[in-house]
mmCIF file of C-alpha atoms in Angstrom:
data_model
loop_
_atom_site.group_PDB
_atom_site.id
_atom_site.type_symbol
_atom_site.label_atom_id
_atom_site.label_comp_id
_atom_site.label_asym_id
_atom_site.label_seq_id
_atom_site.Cartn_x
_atom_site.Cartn_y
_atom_site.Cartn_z
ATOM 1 C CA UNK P 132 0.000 0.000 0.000
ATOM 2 C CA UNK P 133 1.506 3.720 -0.632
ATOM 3 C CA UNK P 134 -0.188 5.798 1.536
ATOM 4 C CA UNK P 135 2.705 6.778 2.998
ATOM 5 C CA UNK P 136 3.888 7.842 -0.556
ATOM 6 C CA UNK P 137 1.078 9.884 -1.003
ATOM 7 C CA UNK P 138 1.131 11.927 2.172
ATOM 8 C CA UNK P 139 4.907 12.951 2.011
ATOM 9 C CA UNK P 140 4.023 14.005 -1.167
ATOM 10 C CA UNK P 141 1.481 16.217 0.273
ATOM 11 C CA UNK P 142 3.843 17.274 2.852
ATOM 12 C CA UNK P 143 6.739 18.289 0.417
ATOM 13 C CA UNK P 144 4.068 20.819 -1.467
ATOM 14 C CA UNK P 145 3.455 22.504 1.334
ATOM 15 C CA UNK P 146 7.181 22.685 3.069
ATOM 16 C CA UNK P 147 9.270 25.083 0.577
ATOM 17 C CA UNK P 148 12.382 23.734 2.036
ATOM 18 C CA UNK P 149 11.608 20.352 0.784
ATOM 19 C CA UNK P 150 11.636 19.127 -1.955
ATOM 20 C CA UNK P 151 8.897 18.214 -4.414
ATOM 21 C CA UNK P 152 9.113 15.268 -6.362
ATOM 22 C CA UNK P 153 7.743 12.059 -7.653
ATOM 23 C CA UNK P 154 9.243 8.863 -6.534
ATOM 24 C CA UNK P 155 7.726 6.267 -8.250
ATOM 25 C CA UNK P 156 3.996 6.227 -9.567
ATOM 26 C CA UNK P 157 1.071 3.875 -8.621
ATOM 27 C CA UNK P 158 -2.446 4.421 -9.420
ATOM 28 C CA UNK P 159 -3.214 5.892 -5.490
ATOM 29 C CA UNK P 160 -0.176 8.607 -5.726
ATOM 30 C CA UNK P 161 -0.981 9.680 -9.562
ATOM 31 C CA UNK P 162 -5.154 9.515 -8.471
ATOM 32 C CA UNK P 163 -3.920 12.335 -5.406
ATOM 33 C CA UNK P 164 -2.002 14.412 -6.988
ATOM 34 C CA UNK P 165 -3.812 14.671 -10.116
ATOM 35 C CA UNK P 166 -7.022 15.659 -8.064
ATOM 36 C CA UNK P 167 -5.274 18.456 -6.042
ATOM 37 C CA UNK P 168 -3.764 19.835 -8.626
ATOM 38 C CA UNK P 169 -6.701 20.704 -10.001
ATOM 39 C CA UNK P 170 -7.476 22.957 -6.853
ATOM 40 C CA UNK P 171 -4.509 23.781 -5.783
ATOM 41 C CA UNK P 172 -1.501 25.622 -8.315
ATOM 42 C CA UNK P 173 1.575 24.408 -5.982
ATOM 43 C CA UNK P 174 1.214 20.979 -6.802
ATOM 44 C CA UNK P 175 1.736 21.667 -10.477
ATOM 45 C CA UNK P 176 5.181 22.378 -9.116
ATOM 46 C CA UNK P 177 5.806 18.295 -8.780
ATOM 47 C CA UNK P 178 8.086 16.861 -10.776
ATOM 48 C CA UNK P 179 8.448 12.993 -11.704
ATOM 49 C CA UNK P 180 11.927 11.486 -10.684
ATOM 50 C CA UNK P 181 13.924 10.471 -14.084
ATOM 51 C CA UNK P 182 12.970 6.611 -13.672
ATOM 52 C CA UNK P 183 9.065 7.184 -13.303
ATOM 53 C CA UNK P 184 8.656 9.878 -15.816
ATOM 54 C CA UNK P 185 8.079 7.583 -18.988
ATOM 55 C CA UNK P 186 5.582 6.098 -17.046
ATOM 56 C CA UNK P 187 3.821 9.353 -16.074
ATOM 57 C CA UNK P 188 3.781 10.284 -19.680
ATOM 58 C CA UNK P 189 1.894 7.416 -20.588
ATOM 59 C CA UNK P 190 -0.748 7.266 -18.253
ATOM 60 C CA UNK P 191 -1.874 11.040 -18.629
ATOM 61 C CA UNK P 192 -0.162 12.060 -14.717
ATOM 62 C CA UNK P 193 2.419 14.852 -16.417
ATOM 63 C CA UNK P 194 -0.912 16.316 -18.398
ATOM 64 C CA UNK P 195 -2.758 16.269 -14.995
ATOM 65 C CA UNK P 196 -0.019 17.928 -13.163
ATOM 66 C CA UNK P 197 0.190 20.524 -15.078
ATOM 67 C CA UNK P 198 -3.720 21.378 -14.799
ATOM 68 C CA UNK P 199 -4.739 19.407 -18.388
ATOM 69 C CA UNK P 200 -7.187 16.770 -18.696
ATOM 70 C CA UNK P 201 -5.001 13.451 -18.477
ATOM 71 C CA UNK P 202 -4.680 11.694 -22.317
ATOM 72 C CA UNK P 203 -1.639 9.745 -21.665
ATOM 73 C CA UNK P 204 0.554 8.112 -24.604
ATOM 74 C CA UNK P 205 -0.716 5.024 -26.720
ATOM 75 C CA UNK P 206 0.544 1.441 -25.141
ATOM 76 C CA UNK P 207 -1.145 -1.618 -26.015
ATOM 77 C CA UNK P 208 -0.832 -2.069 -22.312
ATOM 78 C CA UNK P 209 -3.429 0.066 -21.507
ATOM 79 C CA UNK P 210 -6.458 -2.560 -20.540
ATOM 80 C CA UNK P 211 -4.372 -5.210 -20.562
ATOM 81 C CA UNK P 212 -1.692 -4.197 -17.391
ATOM 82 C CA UNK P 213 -3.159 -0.338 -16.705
ATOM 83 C CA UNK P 214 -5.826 1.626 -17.231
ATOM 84 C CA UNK P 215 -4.671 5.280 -18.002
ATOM 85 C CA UNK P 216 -5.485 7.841 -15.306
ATOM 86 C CA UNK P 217 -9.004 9.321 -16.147
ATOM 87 C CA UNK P 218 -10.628 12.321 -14.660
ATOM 88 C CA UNK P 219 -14.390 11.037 -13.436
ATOM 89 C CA UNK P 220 -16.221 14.795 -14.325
ATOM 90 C CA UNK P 221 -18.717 12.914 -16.457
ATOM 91 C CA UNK P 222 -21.244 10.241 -16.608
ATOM 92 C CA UNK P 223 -19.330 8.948 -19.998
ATOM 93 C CA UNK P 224 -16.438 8.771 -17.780
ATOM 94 C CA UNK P 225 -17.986 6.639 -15.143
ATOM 95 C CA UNK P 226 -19.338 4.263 -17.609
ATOM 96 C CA UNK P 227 -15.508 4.363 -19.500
ATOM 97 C CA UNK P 228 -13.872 3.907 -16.133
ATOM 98 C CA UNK P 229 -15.725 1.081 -15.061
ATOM 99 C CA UNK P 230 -15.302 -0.341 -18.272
ATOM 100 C CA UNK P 231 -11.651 -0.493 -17.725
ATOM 101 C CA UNK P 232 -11.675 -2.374 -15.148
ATOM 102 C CA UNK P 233 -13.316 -4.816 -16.553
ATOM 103 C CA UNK P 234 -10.686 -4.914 -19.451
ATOM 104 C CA UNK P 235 -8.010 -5.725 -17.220
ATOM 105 C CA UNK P 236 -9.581 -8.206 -14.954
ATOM 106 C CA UNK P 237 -10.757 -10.202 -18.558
ATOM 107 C CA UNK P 238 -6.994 -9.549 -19.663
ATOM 108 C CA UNK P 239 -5.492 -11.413 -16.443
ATOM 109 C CA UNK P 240 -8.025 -13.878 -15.496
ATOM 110 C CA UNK P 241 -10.692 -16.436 -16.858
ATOM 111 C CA UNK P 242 -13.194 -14.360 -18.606
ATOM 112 C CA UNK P 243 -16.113 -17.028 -18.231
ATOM 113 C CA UNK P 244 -14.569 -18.815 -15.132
ATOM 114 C CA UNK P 245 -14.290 -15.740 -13.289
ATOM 115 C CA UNK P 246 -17.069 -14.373 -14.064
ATOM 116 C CA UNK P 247 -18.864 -14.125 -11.070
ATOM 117 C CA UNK P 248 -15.702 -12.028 -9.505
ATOM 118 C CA UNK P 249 -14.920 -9.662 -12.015
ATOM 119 C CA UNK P 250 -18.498 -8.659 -12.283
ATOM 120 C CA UNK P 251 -18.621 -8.071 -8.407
ATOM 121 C CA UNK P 252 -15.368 -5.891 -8.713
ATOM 122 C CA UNK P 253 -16.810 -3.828 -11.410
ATOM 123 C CA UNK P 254 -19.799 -2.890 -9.785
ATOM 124 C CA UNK P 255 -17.984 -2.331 -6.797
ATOM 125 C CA UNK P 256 -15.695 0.269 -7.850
ATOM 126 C CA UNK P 257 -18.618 1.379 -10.732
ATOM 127 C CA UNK P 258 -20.272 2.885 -6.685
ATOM 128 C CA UNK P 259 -17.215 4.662 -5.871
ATOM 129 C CA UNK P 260 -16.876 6.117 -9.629
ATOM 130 C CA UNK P 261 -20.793 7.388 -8.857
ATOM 131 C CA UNK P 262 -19.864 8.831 -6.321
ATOM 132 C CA UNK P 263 -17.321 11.520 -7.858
ATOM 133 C CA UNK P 264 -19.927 13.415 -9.977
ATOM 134 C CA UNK P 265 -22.342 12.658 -7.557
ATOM 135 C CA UNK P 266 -20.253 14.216 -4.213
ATOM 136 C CA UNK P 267 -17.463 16.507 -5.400
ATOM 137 C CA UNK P 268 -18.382 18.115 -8.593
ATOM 138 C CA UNK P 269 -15.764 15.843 -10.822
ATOM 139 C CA UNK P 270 -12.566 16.809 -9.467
ATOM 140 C CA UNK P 271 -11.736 13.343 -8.824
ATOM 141 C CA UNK P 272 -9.711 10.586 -10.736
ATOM 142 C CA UNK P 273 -9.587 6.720 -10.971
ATOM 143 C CA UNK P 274 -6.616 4.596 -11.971
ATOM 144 C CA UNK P 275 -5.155 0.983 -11.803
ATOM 145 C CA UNK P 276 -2.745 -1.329 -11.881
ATOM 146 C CA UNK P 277 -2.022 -4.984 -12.229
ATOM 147 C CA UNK P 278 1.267 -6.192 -11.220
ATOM 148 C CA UNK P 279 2.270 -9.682 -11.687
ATOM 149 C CA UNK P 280 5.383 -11.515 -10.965
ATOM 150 C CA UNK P 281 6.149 -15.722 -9.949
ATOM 151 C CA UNK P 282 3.813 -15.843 -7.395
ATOM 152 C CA UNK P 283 1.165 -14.235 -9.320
ATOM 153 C CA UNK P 284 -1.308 -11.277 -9.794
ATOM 154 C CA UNK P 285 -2.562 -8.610 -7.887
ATOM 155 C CA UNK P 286 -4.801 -5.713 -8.834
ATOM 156 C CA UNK P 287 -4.092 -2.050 -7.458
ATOM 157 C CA UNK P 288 -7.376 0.253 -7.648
ATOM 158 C CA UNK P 289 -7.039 3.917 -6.966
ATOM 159 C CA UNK P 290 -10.170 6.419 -6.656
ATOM 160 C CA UNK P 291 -9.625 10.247 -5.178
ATOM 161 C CA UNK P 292 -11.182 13.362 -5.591
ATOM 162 C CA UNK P 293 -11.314 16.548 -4.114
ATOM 163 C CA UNK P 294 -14.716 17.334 -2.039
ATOM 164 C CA UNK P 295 -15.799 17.945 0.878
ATOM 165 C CA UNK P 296 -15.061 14.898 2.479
ATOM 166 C CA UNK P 297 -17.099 12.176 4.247
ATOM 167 C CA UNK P 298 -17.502 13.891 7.121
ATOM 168 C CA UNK P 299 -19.766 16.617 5.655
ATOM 169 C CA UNK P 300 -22.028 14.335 3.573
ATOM 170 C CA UNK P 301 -22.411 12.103 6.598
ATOM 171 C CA UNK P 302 -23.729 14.666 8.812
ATOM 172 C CA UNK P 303 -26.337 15.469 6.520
ATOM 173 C CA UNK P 304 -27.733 12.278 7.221
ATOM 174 C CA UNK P 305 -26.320 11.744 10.840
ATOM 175 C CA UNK P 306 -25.462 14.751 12.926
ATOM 176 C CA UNK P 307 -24.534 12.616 15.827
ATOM 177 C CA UNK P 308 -20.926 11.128 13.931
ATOM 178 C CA UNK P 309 -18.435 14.299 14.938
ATOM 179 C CA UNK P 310 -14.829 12.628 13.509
ATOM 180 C CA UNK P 311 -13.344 11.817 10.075
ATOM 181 C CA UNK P 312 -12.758 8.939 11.339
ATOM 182 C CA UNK P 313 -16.138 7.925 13.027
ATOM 183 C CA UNK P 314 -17.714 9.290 9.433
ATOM 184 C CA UNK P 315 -15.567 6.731 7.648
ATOM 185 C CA UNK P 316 -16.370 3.701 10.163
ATOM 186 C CA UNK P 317 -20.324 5.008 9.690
ATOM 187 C CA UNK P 318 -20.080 4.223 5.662
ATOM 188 C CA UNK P 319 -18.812 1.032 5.899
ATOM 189 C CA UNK P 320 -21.616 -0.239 8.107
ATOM 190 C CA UNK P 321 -24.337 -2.176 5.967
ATOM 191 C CA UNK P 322 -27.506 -0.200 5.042
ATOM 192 C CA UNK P 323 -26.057 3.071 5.772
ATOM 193 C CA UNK P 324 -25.469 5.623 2.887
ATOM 194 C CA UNK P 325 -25.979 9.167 1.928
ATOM 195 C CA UNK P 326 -27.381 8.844 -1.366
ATOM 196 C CA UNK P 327 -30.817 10.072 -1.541
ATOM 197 C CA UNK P 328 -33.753 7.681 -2.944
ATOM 198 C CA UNK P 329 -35.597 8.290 -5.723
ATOM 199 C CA UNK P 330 -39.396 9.445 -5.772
ATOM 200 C CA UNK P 331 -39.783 8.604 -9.204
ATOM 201 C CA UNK P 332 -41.194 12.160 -9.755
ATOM 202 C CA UNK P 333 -37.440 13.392 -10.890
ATOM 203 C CA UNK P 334 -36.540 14.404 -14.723
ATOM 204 C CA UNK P 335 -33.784 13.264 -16.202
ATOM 205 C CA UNK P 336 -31.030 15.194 -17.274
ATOM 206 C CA UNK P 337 -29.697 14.373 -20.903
ATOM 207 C CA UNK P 338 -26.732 13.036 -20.797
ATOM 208 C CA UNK P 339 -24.993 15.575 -23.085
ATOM 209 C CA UNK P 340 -26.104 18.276 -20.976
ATOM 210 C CA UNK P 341 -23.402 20.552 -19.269
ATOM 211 C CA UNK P 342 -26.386 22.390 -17.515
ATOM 212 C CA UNK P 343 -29.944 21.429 -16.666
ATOM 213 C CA UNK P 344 -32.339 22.704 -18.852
ATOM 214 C CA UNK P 345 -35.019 22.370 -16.197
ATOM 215 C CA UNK P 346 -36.179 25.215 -14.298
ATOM 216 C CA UNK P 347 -34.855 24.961 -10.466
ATOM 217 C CA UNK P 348 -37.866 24.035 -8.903
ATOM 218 C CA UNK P 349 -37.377 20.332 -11.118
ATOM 219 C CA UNK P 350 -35.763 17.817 -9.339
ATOM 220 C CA UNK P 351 -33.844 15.862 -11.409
ATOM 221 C CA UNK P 352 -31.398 13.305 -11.828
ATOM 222 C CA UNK P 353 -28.457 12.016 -14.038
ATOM 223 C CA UNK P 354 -27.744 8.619 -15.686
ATOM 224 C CA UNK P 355 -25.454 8.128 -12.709
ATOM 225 C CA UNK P 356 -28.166 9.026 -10.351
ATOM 226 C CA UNK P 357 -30.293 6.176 -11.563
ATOM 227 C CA UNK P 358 -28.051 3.679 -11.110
ATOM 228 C CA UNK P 359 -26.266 4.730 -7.821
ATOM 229 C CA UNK P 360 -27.330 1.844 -5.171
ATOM 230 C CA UNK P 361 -25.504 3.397 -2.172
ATOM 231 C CA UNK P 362 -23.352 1.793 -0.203
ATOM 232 C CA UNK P 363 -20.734 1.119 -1.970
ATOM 233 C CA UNK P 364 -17.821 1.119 1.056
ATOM 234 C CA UNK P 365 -19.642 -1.276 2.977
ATOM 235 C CA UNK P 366 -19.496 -3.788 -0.421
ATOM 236 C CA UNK P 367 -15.952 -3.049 -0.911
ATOM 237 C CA UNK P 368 -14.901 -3.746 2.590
ATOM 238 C CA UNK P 369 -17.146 -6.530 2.352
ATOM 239 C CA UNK P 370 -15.695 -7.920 -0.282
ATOM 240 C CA UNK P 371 -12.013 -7.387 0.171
ATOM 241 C CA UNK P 372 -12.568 -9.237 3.847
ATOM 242 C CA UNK P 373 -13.526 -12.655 2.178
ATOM 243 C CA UNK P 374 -11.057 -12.321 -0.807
ATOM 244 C CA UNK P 375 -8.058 -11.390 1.958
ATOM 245 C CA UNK P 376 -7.254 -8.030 0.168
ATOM 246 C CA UNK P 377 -6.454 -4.946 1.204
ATOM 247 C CA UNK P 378 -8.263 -1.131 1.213
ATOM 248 C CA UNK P 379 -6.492 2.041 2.704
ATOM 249 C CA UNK P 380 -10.019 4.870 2.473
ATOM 250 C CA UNK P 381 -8.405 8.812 3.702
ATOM 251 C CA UNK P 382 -10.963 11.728 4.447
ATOM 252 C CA UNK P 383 -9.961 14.681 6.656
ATOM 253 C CA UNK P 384 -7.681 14.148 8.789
ATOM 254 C CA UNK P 385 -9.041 10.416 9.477
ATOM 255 C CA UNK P 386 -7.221 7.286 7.747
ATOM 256 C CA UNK P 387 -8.474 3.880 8.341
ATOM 257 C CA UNK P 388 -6.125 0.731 6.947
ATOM 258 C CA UNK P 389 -7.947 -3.103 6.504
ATOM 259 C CA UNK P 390 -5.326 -5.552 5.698
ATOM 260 C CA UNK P 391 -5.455 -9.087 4.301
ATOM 261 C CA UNK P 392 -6.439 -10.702 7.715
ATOM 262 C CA UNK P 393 -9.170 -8.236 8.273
ATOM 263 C CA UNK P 394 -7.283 -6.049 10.931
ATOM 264 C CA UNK P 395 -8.897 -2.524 11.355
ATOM 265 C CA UNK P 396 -6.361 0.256 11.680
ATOM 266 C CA UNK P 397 -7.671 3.717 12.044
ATOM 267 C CA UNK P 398 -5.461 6.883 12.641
ATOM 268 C CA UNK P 399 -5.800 10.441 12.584
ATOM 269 C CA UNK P 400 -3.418 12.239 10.513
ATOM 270 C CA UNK P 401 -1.485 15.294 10.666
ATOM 271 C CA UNK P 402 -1.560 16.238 6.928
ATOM 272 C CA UNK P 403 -5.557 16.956 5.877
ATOM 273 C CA UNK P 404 -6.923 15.122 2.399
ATOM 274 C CA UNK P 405 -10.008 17.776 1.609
ATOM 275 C CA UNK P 406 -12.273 15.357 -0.033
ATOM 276 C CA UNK P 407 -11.387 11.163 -0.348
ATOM 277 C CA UNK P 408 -8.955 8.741 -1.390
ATOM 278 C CA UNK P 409 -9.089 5.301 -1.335
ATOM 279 C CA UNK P 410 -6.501 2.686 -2.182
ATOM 280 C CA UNK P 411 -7.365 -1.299 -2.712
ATOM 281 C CA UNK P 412 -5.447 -4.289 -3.532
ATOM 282 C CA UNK P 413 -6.645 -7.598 -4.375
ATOM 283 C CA UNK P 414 -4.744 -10.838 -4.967
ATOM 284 C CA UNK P 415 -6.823 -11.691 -8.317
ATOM 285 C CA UNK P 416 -5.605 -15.952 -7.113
ATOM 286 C CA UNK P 417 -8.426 -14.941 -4.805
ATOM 287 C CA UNK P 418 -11.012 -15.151 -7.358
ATOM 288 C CA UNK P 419 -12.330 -18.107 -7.265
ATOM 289 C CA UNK P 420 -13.886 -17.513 -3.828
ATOM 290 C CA UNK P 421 -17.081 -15.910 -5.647
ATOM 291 C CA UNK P 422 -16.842 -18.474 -8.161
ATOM 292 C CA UNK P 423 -16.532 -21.924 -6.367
ATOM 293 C CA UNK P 424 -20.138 -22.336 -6.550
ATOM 294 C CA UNK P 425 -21.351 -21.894 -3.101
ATOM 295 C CA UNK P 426 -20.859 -17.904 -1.698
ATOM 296 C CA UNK P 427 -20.843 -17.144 1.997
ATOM 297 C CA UNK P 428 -23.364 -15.294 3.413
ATOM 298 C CA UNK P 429 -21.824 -12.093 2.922
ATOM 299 C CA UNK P 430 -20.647 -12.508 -0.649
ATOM 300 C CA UNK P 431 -24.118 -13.790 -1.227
ATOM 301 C CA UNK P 432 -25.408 -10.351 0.598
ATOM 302 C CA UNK P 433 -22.911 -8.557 -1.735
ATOM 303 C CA UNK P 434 -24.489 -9.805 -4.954
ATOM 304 C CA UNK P 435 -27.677 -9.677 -4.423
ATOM 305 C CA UNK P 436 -27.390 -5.704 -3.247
ATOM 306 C CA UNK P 437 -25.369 -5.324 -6.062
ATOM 307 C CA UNK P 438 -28.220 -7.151 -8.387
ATOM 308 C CA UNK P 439 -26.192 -9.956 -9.626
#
């Protein structure tokens, strides 16, 4: 996991007598900085060490530091070992992202086999790519990774973005959760979310609409909107507990760590992440546990919330 990674690169923006540089790049430290340097000017200061900077080229991270939208460099790669970092301001770009995903899991596993797993992960991580257009406005960004060696292969999911943080949306729903961290440990608690239901009484917004053409009195909703089950950190940690994998989630000044084994770390932090980040890594060996026929109770619980 490079959490660390990601908040001494925070810290070296902010310290002048430091400096500011890119190490190496995985999809959680190119997802960060891409989504505060869209908000803040001094990260476009960040520079890529010599040995990562072929990389950043190609998956759009020099654009995105510099303030562009990320395009990256052709590599038949891309699907097949990485997805290209992609800016989520768009229902297209939801529906591209989570397309992705499912790219590289058919690249590195059994398509038909698997096919139970790979459709759980994509609809997994298709909730946290609703939730960027739905809670901060787009300034967020989705990437991953698939890294493979003798042992085998193990996927590396990155989602940040720049709102205002758990904390706030949970209170509008719970005023009696007062941490970052208590507002993180409320979302991954089962039947608990802030997305609003539908009364079936909205309009829908066109989907190449940059503004609503509806008066303001309309409620309406987005292709993203009407899709958006809620809940979506309680079916990632869900999920990552019976495959033994691994999700770092940052809000505030609140961190909370669940490793292989299920172990619950929380922290509070000294540097501040103004919106969310979350890191995951899963061991795609793993996969056959929602495949073997049979699903526990809780993968069971998964897929049918999920409608699978």
């Amino acid at each position: 996991m490079h959490n660390q990674a990601v908040r001494a690169i925070l810290a070296r923006t902010k310290d002048p007598n430091r400096d500011a540089e890119i190490r190496f790049v995985s999809p959680i430290v190119s997802t960060a900085v891409a989504a505060a340097a869209v908000t803040d000017q001094s990260f476009r200061e960040l520079r890529c060490r010599e040995e990562c900077q072929g990389y950043a080229d190609m998956i759009g991270l020099t654009e995105a530091i510099n303030g562009d939208i990320p395009v990256g460099k052709p590599s038949e790669l891309h699907g097949q070992k990485f997805s290209r970092l992609t800016r989520l301001y768009h229902p297209t770009e939801v529906e591209g992202c989570n397309q992705i995903i499912s790219d590289l899991l058919h690249a590195n596993l059994d398509g038909e086999q698997n096919a139970g797993f790979i459709n759980a992960v994509v609809k997994v991580v298709g909730e946290l790519h609703d939730n960027v257009p739905s809670h901060s406005n787009g300034v967020g960004f989705s990437a991953a990774q698939v890294y493979c060696n003798t042992v085998g292969c193990r996927l590396e999911f990155a989602i940040t973005d720049c709102g205002c943080g758990m904390l706030h949306n949970v209170r509008k729903v719970d005023k009696a959760v007062q941490t970052d961290i208590d507002a993180i440990e409320w979302c991954l608690e089962r039947r608990h979310t802030t997305a609003k239901p539908l009364s079936g009484l909205e309009q829908k917004v066109p989907d190449d609409s940059i503004i609503s053409p509806f008066p303001a009195a309309v409620t309406t909703v987005t292709s993203y909107d009407q899709h958006h089950v809620g809940e979506g950190l309680w079916c990632l940690t869900t999920l990552i507990r019976e495959i033994e994998g691994s999700v770092w989630i940052w809000s505030g000044n609140g961190a909370l760590l669940i490793g292989p084994d299920g172990t619950r770390t929380a922290k509070t932090t000294d540097t501040k992440w103004c919106g969310l980040a979350i890191e995951m890594e899963l061991d795609l060996g793993k996969a056959q546990a929602f495949d073997d026929g049979e699903l526990s109770p809780s993968l069971q619980e998964i897929a049918e919330r999920l409608g699978l």
